[in-house]
Coordinates of C-alpha atoms and ligand atoms in Angstrom, one line a residue:
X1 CA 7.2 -10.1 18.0
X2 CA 7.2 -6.6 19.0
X3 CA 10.6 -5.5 17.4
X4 CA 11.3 -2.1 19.3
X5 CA 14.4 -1.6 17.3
X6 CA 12.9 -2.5 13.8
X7 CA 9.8 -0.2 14.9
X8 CA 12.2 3.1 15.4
X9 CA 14.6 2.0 12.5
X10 CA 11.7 1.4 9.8
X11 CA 9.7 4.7 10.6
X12 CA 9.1 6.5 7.3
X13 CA 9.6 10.0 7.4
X14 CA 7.0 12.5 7.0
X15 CA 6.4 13.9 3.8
X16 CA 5.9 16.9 4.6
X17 CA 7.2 19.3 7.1
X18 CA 5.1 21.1 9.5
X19 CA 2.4 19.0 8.6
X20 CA -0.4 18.6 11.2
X21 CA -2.5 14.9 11.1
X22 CA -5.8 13.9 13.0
X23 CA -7.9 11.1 13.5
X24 CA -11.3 12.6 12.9
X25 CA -14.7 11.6 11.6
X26 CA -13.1 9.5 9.3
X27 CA -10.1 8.5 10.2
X28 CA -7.2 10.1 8.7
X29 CA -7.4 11.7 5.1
X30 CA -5.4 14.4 2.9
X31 CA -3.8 14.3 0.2
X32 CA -2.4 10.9 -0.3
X33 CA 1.2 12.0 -0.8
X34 CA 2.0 12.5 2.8
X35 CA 0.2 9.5 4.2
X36 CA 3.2 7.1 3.9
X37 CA 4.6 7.9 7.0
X38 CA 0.7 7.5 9.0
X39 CA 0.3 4.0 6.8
X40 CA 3.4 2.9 9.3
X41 CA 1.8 4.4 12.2
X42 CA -1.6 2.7 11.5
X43 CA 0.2 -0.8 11.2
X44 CA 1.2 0.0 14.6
X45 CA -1.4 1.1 16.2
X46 CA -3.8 -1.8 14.9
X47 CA -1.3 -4.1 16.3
X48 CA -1.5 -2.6 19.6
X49 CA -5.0 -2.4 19.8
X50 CA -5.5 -6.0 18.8
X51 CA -3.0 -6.8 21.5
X52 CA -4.9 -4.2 24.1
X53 CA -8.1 -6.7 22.8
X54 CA -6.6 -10.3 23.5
X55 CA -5.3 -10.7 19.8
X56 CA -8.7 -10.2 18.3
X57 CA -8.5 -9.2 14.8
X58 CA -8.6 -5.5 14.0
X59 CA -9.2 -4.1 10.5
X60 CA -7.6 -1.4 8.7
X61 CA -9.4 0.2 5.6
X62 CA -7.5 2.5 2.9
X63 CA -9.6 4.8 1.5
X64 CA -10.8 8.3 1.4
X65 CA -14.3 7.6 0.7
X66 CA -15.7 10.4 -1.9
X67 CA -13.2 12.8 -1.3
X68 CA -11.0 13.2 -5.1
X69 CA -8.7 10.6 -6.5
X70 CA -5.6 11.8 -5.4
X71 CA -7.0 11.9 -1.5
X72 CA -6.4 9.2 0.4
X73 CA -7.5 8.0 3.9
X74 CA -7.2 5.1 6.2
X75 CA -9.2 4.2 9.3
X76 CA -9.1 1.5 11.7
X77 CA -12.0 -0.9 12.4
X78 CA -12.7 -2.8 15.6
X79 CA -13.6 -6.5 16.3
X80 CA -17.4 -6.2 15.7
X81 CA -16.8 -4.2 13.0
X82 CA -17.6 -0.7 14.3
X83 CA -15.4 2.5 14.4
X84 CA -12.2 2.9 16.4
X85 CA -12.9 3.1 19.7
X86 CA -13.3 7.0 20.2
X87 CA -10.4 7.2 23.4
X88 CA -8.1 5.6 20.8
X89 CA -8.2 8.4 18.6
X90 CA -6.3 11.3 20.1
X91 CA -3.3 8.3 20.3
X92 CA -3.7 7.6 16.7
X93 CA -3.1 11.6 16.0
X94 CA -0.3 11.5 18.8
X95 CA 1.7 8.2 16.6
X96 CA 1.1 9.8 13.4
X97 CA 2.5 12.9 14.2
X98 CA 5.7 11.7 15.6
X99 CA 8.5 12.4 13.7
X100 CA 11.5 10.5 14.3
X101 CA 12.0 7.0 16.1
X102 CA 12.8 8.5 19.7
X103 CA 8.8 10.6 19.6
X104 CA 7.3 7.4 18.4
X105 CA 8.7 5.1 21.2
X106 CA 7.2 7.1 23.6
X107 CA 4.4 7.8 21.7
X108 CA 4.1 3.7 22.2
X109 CA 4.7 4.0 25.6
X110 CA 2.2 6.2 26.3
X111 CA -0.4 3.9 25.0
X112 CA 1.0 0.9 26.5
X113 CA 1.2 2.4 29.8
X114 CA -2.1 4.1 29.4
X115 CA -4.3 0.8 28.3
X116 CA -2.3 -1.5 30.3
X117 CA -1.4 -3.8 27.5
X118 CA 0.4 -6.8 27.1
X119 CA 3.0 -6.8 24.3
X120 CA 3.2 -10.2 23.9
X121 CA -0.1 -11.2 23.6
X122 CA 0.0 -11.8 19.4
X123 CA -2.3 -9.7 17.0
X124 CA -4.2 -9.9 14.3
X125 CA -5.0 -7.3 11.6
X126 CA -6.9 -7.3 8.3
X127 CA -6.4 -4.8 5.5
X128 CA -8.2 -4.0 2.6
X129 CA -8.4 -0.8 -0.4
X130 CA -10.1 0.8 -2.4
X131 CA -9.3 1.7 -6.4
X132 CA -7.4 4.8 -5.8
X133 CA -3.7 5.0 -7.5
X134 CA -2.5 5.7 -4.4
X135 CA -3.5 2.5 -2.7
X136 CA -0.6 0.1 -3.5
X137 CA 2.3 2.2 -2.0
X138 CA 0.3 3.0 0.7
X139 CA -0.5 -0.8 1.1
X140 CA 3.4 -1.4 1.7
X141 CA 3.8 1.4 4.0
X142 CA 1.1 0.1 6.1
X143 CA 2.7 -3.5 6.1
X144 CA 6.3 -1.9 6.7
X145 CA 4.0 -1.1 9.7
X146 CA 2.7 -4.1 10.7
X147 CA 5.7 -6.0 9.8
X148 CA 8.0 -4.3 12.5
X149 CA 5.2 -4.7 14.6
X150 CA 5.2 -8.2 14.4
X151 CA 1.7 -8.6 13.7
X152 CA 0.0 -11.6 11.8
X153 CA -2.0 -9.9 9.0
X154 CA -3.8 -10.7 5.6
X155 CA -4.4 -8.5 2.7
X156 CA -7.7 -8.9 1.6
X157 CA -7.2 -6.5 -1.2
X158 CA -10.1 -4.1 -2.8
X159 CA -12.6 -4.2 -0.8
X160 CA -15.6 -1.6 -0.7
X161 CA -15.5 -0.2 3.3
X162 CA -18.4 -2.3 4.5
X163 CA -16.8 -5.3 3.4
X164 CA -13.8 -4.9 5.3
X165 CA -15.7 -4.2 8.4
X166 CA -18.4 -7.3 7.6
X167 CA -15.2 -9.4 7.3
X168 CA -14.0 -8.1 10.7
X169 CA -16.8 -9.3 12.4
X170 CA -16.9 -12.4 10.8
X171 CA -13.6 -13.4 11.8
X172 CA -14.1 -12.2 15.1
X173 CA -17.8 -14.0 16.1
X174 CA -16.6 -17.0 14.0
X175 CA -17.6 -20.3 15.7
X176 CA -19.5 -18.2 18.7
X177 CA -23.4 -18.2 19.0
X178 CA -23.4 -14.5 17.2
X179 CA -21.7 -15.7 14.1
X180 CA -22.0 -13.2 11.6
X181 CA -21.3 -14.9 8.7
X182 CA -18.8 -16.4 6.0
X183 CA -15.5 -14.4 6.2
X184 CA -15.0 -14.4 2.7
X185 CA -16.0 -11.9 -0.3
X186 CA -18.2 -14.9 -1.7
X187 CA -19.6 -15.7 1.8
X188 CA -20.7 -11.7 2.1
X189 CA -23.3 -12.1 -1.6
X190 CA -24.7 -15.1 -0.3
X191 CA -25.3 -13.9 2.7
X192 CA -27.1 -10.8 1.2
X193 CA -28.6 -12.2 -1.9
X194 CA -30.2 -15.3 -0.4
X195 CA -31.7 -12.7 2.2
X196 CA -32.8 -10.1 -0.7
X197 CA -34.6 -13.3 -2.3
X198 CA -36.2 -14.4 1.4
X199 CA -37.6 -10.9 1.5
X200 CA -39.2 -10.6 -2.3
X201 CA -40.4 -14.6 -2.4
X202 CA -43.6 -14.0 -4.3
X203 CA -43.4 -10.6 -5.9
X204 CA -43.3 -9.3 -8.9
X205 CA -39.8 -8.0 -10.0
X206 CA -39.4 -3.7 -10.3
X207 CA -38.1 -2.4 -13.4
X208 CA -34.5 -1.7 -13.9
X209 CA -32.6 0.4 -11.0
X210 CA -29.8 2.0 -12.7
X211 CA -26.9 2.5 -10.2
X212 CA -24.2 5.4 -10.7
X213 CA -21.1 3.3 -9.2
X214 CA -18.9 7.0 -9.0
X215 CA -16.2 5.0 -11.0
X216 CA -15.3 3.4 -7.7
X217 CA -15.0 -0.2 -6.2
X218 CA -18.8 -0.6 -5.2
X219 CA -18.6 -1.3 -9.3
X220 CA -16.6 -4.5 -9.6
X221 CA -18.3 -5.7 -6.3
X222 CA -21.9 -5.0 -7.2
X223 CA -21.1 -6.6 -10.8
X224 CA -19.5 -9.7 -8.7
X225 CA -22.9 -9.7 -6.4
X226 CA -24.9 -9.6 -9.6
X227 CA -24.0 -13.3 -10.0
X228 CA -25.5 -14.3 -7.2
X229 CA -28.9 -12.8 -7.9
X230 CA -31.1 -14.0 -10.9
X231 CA -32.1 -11.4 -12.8
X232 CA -35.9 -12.4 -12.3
X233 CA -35.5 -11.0 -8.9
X234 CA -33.3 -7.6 -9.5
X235 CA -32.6 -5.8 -12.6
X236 CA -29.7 -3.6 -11.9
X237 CA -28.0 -1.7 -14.8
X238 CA -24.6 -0.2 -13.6
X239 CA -23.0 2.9 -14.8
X240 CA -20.1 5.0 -13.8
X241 CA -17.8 1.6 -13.3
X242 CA -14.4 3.2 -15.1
X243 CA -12.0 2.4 -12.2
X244 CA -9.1 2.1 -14.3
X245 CA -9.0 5.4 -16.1
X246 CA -7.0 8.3 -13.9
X247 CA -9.2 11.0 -13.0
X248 CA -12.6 9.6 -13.0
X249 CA -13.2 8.5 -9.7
X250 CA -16.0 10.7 -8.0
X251 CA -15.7 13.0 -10.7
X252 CA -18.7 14.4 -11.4
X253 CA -20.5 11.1 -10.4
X254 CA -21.5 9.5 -7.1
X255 CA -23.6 10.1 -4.1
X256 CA -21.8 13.2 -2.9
X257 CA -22.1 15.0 -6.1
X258 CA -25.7 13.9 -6.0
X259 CA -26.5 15.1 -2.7
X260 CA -24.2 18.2 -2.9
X261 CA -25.9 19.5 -6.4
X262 CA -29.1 18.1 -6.3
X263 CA -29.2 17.0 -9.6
X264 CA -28.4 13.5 -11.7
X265 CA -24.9 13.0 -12.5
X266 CA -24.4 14.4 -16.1
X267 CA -23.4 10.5 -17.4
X268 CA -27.0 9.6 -17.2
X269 CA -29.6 10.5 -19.2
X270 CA -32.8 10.4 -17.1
X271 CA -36.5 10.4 -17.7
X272 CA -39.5 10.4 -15.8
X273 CA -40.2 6.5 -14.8
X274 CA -36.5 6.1 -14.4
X275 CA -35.1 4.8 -11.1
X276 CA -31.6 5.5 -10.3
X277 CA -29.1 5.7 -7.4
X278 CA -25.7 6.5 -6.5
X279 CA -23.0 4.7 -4.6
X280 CA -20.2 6.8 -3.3
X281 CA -16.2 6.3 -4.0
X282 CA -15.7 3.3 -1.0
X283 CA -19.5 2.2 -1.7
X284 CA -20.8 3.3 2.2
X285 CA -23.3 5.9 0.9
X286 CA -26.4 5.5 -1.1
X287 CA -29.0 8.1 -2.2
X288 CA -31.6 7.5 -4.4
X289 CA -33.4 9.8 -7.1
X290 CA -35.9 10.1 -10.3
X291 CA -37.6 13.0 -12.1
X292 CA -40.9 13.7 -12.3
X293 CA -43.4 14.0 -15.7
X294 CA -42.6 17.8 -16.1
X295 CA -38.7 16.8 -15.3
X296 CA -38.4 17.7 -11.8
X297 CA -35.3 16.1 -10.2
X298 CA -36.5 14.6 -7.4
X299 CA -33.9 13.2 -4.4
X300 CA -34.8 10.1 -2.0
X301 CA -31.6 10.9 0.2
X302 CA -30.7 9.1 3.8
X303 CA -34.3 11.0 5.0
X304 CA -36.1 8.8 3.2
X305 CA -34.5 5.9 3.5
X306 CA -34.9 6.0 7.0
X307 CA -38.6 6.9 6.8
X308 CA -38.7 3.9 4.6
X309 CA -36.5 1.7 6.6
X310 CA -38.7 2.7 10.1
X311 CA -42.4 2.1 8.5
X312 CA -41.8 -0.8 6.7
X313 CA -40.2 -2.8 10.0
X314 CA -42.7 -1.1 12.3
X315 CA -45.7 -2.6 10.2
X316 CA -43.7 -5.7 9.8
X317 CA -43.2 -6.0 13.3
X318 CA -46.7 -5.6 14.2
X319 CA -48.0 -8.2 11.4
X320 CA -45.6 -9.9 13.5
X321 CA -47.4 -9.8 16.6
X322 CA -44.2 -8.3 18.3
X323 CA -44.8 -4.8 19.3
X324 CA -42.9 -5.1 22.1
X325 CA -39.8 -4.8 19.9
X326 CA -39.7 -1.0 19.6
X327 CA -38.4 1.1 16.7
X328 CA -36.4 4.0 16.8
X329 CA -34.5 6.6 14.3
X330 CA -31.4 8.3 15.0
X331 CA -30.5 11.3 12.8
X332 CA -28.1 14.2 13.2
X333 CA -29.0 18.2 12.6
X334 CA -28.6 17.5 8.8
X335 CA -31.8 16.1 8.9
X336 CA -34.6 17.3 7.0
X337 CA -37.1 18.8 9.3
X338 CA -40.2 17.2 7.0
X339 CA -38.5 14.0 7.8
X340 CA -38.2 14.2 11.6
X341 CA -42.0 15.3 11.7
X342 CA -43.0 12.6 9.3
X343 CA -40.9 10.3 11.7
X344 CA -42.5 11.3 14.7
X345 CA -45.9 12.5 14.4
X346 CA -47.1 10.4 11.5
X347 CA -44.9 7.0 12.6
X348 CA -44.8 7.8 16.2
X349 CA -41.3 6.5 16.8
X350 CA -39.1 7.9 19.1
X351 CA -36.0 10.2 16.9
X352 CA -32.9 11.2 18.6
X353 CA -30.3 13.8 17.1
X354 CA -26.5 13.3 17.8
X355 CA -23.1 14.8 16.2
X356 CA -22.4 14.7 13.2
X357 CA -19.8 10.8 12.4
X358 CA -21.1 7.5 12.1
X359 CA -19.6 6.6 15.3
X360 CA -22.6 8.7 17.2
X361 CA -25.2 7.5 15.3
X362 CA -24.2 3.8 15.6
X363 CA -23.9 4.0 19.4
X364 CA -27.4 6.1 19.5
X365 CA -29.0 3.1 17.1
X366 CA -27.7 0.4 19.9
X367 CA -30.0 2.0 22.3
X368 CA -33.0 0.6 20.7
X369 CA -34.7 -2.7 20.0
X370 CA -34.6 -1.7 16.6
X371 CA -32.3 1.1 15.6
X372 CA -32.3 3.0 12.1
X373 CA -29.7 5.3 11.7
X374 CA -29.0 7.5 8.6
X375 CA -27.2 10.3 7.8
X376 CA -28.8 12.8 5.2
X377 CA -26.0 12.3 2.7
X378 CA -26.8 8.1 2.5
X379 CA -24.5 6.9 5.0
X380 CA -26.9 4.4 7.5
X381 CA -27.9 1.5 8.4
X382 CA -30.5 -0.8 10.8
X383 CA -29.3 -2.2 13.8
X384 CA -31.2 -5.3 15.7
X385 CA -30.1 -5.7 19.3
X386 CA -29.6 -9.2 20.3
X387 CA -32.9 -9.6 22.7
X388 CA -34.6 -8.4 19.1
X389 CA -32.8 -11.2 17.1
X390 CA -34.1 -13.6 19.9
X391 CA -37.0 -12.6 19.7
X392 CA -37.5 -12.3 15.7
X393 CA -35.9 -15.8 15.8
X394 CA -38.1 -17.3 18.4
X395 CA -41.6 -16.6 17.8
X396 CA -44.0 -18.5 16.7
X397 CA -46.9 -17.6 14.0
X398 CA -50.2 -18.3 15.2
X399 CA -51.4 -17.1 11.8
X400 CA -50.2 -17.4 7.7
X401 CA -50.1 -13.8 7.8
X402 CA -47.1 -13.5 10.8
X403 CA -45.2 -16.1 9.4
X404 CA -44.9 -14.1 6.8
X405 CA -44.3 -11.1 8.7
X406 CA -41.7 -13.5 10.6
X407 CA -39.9 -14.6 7.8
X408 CA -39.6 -11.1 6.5
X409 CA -38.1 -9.7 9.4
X410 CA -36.0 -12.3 10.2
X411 CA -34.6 -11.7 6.0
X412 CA -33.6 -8.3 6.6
X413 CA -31.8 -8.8 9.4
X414 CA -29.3 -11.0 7.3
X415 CA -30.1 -8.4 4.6
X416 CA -28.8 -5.5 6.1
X417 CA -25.5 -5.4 7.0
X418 CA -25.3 -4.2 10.4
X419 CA -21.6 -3.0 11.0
X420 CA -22.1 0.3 9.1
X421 CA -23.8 1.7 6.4
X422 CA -23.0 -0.3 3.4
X423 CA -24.7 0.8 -0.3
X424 CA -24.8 -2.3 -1.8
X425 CA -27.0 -3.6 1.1
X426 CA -29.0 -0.5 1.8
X427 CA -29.9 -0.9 -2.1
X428 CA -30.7 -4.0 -1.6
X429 CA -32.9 -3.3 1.7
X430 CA -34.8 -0.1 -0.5
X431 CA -35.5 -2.8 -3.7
X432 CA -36.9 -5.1 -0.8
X433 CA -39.5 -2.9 0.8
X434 CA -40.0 -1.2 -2.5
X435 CA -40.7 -5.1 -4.1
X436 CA -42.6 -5.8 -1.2
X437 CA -45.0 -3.2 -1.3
X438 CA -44.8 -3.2 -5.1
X439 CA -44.0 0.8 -5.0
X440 CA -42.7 3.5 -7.2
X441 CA -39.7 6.4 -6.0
X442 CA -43.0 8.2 -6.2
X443 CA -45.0 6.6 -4.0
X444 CA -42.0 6.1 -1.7
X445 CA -41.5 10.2 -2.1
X446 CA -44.8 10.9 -0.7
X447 CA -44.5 9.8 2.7
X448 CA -43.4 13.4 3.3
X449 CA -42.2 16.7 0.8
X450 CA -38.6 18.2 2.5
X451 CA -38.0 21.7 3.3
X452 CA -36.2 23.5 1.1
X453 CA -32.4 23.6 2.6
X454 CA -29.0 24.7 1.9
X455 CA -25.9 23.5 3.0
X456 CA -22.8 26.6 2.7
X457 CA -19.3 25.8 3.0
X458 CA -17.4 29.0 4.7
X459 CA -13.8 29.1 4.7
X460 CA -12.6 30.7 7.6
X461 CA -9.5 31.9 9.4
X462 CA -9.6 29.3 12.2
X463 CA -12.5 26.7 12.4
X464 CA -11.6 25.9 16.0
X465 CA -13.1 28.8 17.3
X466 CA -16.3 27.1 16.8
X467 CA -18.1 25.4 19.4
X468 CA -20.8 23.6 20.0
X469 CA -23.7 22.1 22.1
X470 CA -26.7 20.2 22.2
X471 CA -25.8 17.5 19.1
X472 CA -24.2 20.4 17.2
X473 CA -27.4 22.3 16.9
X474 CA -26.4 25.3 18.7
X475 CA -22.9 27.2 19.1
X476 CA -21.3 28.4 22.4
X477 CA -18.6 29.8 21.2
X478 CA -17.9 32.5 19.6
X479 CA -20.0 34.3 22.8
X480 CA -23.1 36.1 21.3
X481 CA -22.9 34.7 17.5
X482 CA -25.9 31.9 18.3
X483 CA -27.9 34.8 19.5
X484 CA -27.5 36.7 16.2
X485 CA -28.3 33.3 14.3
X486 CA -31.9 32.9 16.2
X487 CA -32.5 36.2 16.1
X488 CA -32.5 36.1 12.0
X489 CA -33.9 32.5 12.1
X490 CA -36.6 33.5 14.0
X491 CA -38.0 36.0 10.6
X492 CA -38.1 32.9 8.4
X493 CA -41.1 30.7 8.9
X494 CA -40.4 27.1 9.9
X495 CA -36.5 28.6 10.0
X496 CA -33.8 26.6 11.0
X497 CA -30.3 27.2 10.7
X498 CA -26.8 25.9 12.7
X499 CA -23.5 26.3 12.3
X500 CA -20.5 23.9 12.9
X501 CA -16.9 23.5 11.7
X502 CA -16.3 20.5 10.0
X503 CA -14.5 17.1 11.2
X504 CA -13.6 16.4 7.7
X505 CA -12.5 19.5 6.0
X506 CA -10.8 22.7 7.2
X507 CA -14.3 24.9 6.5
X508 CA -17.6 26.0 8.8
X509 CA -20.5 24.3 7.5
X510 CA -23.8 26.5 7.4
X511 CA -27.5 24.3 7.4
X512 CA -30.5 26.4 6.5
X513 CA -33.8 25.4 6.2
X514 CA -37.1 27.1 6.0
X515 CA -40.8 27.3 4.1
X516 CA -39.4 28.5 0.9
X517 CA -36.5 28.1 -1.6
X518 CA -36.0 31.8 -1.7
X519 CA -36.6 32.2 2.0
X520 CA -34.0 29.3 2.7
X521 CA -31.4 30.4 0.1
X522 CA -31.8 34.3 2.0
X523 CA -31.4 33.2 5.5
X524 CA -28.6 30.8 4.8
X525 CA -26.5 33.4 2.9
X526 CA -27.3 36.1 5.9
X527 CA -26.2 32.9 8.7
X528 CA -23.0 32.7 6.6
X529 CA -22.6 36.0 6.8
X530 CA -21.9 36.2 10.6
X531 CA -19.7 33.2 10.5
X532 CA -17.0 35.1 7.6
Ligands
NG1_1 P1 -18.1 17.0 8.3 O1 -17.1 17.4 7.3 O2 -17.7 16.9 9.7 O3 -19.4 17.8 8.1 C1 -18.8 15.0 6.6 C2 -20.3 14.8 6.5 C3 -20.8 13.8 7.5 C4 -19.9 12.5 7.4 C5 -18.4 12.8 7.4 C6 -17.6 11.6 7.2 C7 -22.1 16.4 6.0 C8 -22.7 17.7 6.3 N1 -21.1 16.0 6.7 O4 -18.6 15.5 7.9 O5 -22.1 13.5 7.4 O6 -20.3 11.7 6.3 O7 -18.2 13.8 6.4 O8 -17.3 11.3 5.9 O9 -22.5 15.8 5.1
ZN2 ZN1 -17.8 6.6 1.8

């Protein structure tokens, strides 16, 4: 039961005085030594919300993602295995930064009285980690949490992310008519394999995909997923899978360094005819890359994916002889503008922008029959809405050619795992449509050639200062700095440039983009230049 008394007796202090938390982007993440005392809060606060949602079962992932081994993080997922519900956050800041037993009673209170819930209703929470030292104390914190709570919980120890929120809505649509699947690790590969093998039935394996694992848990997992796939149907050789050495996860490895450097992590050699991609430290993110005959490093980030992701299931659902099921991308400003003109003048879907956190994109993607959603960095996935799913389930094939178009369809929608992004299945979705149409990166790269861009961290006094409008794109506040930022964009040919402060790390992130690399890097170090 809800042990008041045990609640304000067990509270572990803060690490660290004076420390500020929040429950951004991504939950909450630092350095792990002072998330002890939030661990406890969490356990709390997922019991509460499972109560506030009639004892449905709530998960809580540790991890901070690809951030550096000794950062930790921990965020909550809800019952169909989406993000926190965003009202719930500014609570979750208020618990975790309650200091003594007395604060966190009425922080309690607050959210009690404020969501009407019913403490006696029982909850349910699920836990999981990734391979980060940090993980195990931080595991018992978090059941000290739950414990004093009184909630009924089960460790379903390492996990990447996307598992933990697959398993979430497993549990929770178990037995209903939107089942989601097996709620185990094993039931997750089956699902996704016997999909992958739906969607290549006929076709000629690709050569080897090399996949940089960033020393993280995507590498035991994809190794255990492996097993379920015969190797006549994917060839996957996996580096970067040191998660037991101190020090090596993310370092120097991984989607982020990827992305961030635009270059192959230095622990793989690469030559031209090589296919490669990088997971990132919890497995969510997935960018893709190869190099060129002269030795050109050549990215295939979230951009592409999504182009990839949008044509192949608009074609599929035409073959289909469903158009009425309509397609749609969602992106954010980080987007390459090549991609969003490739999306919607050679495609023709509709695109919309949104802030920056999955959480915006995901709700965006529900808006649509089909919805792609990818961030530029790798994190994304495909979401069907149900009336698509009917429909995809329902049809009938008047000719060979839609059944196979059916079958396809109705493969990647076990295929991909809709929750959240999830590398292991967005691989997995890419070696499809790549298998399918019997493509190189190359000719996958050609649908469109980015814009040269450049992304500029700028450390400033106080990032708060910056404010936003119109999905981050332009600033309101400071007064008269977004009118200095289009005057200088408006010298560069196909210029674009925004500034916002970050959700996830106490810096102003500057975006240029324009015709040339030297144009780009210019107006991106002037834009940055205003902001210091
Ligand atoms: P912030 O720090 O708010 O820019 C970063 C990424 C997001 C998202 C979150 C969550 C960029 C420019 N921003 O957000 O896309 O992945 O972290 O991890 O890549
Ligand atoms: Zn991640």
């Amino acid at each position: 039961s809800f042990d008041t008394a045990a609640i304000k007796n067990n509270i572990i202090a803060h690490e660290k005085q004076g420390f500020v938390y929040t429950y951004g982007t991504a939950g909450f993440r630092s350095n792990a030594e002072v998330l002890g005392s939030v661990m406890y809060k969490v356990g709390i606060l997922a019991t509460l919300r499972s109560k506030k949602l009639n004892g449905s079962t709530i998960g809580v992932m540790i991890t901070a993602s690809h951030n550096p081994e000794e950062d930790n993080g921990v965020k909550l997922v809800d019952p169909r295995g989406e993000m926190l519900e965003q009202s719930w956050e500014v609570y979750a800041t208020k618990l975790a930064n309650a200091n003594d037993g007395e604060t966190l009673l009425n922080a309690i209170d607050e959210i009690v009285a404020q969501y009407k819930i019913d403490l006696d209703i029982p909850a349910n929470v699920i836990y999981a980690y990734d391979t980060r030292p940090s993980c195990p104390h931080l595991v018992k914190c978090l059941e000290q949490g739950l414990e004093a709570a009184g909630a009924k919980s089960t460790n379903f120890g390492l996990k990447t992310t996307p598992m933990l929120h697959y398993l979430v809505r497993c549990i929770n649509t178990a037995g209903t008519n939107d089942a989601y699947g097996e709620a185990t690790e094993e039931g997750y590969y089956k699902k996704l394999t016997a999909a992958f093998a739906t969607a290549v039935k006929g076709k000629p394996r690709l050569s080897t995909l090399h996949v940089d694992c960033a020393n993280g848990v995507g590498a035991p997992k994809l190794r255990e997923l492996l097993k379920f796939i015969a190797p006549e149907i994917l060839s996957v050789d996996i580096v970067n899978e040191d998660t037991t050495t101190v020090g090596q996860l993310n370092k120097n490895c991984g989607a982020d360094f990827v992305k961030t450097n635009q270059r192959a992590p230095p622990s793989i050699t690469i030559t031209a005819g090589d296919r490669c991609c990088s997971y990132d430290g919890d497995a969510d993110r997935i960018v893709f890359y190869y190099v060129t005959e002269d030795g050109t490093f050549r990215l295939l980030d979230g951009d592409k994916i999504a182009g990839l992701a949008a044509s192949f299931i608009t074609e599929l659902v035409h073959e289909a002889g469903i158009d009425s099921i309509k397609v749609g991308v969602v992106q954010t400003a980080y987007a390459n503008g090549s991609s969003t003109n490739y999306l919607t003048k050679v495609l023709s879907v509709p695109v919309s922008c949104v802030s920056t956190g999955v959480k915006h994109l995901h709700h965006e993607a529900e808006k649509y029959d089909v919805g792609v959603y990818f961030e530029a960095n790798g994190h994304g996935t495909v979401l069907f809405s149900p009336d698509a799913l009917n429909t995809i389930k329902t049809v009938e094939a008047k000719t060979p050619a839609q059944k196979q178009a059916i079958a396809q369809l109705s493969a990647l929608t076990e295929l991909i795992n809709q929750t959240v992004g999830d590398a292991i299945s967005d691989m997995l979705l890419v070696e499809a449509i790549l298998t399918s149409r019997q493509w190189s990166f190359e000719e996958w790269d050609q649908a469109y050639t980015d814009l040269p861009n450049r992304l500029v961290k700028v450390v400033v006094s106080d990032r708060h200062i910056f404010k936003t409008t119109n999905a981050e794109r332009q600033l309101v506040e400071p007064a008269g700095l977004q009118a200095e930022i289009d005057s200088l964009v408006a010298k560069y040919s196909n210029g674009r440039s925004f500034v916002r402060a970050s959700g996830t790390e106490d810096a102003v992130r500057v975006y240029a983009e324009a015709a040339t690399r030297a144009e780009t890097d210019d107006l991106a170090f002037k834009v940055a230049q205003l902001v210091y």
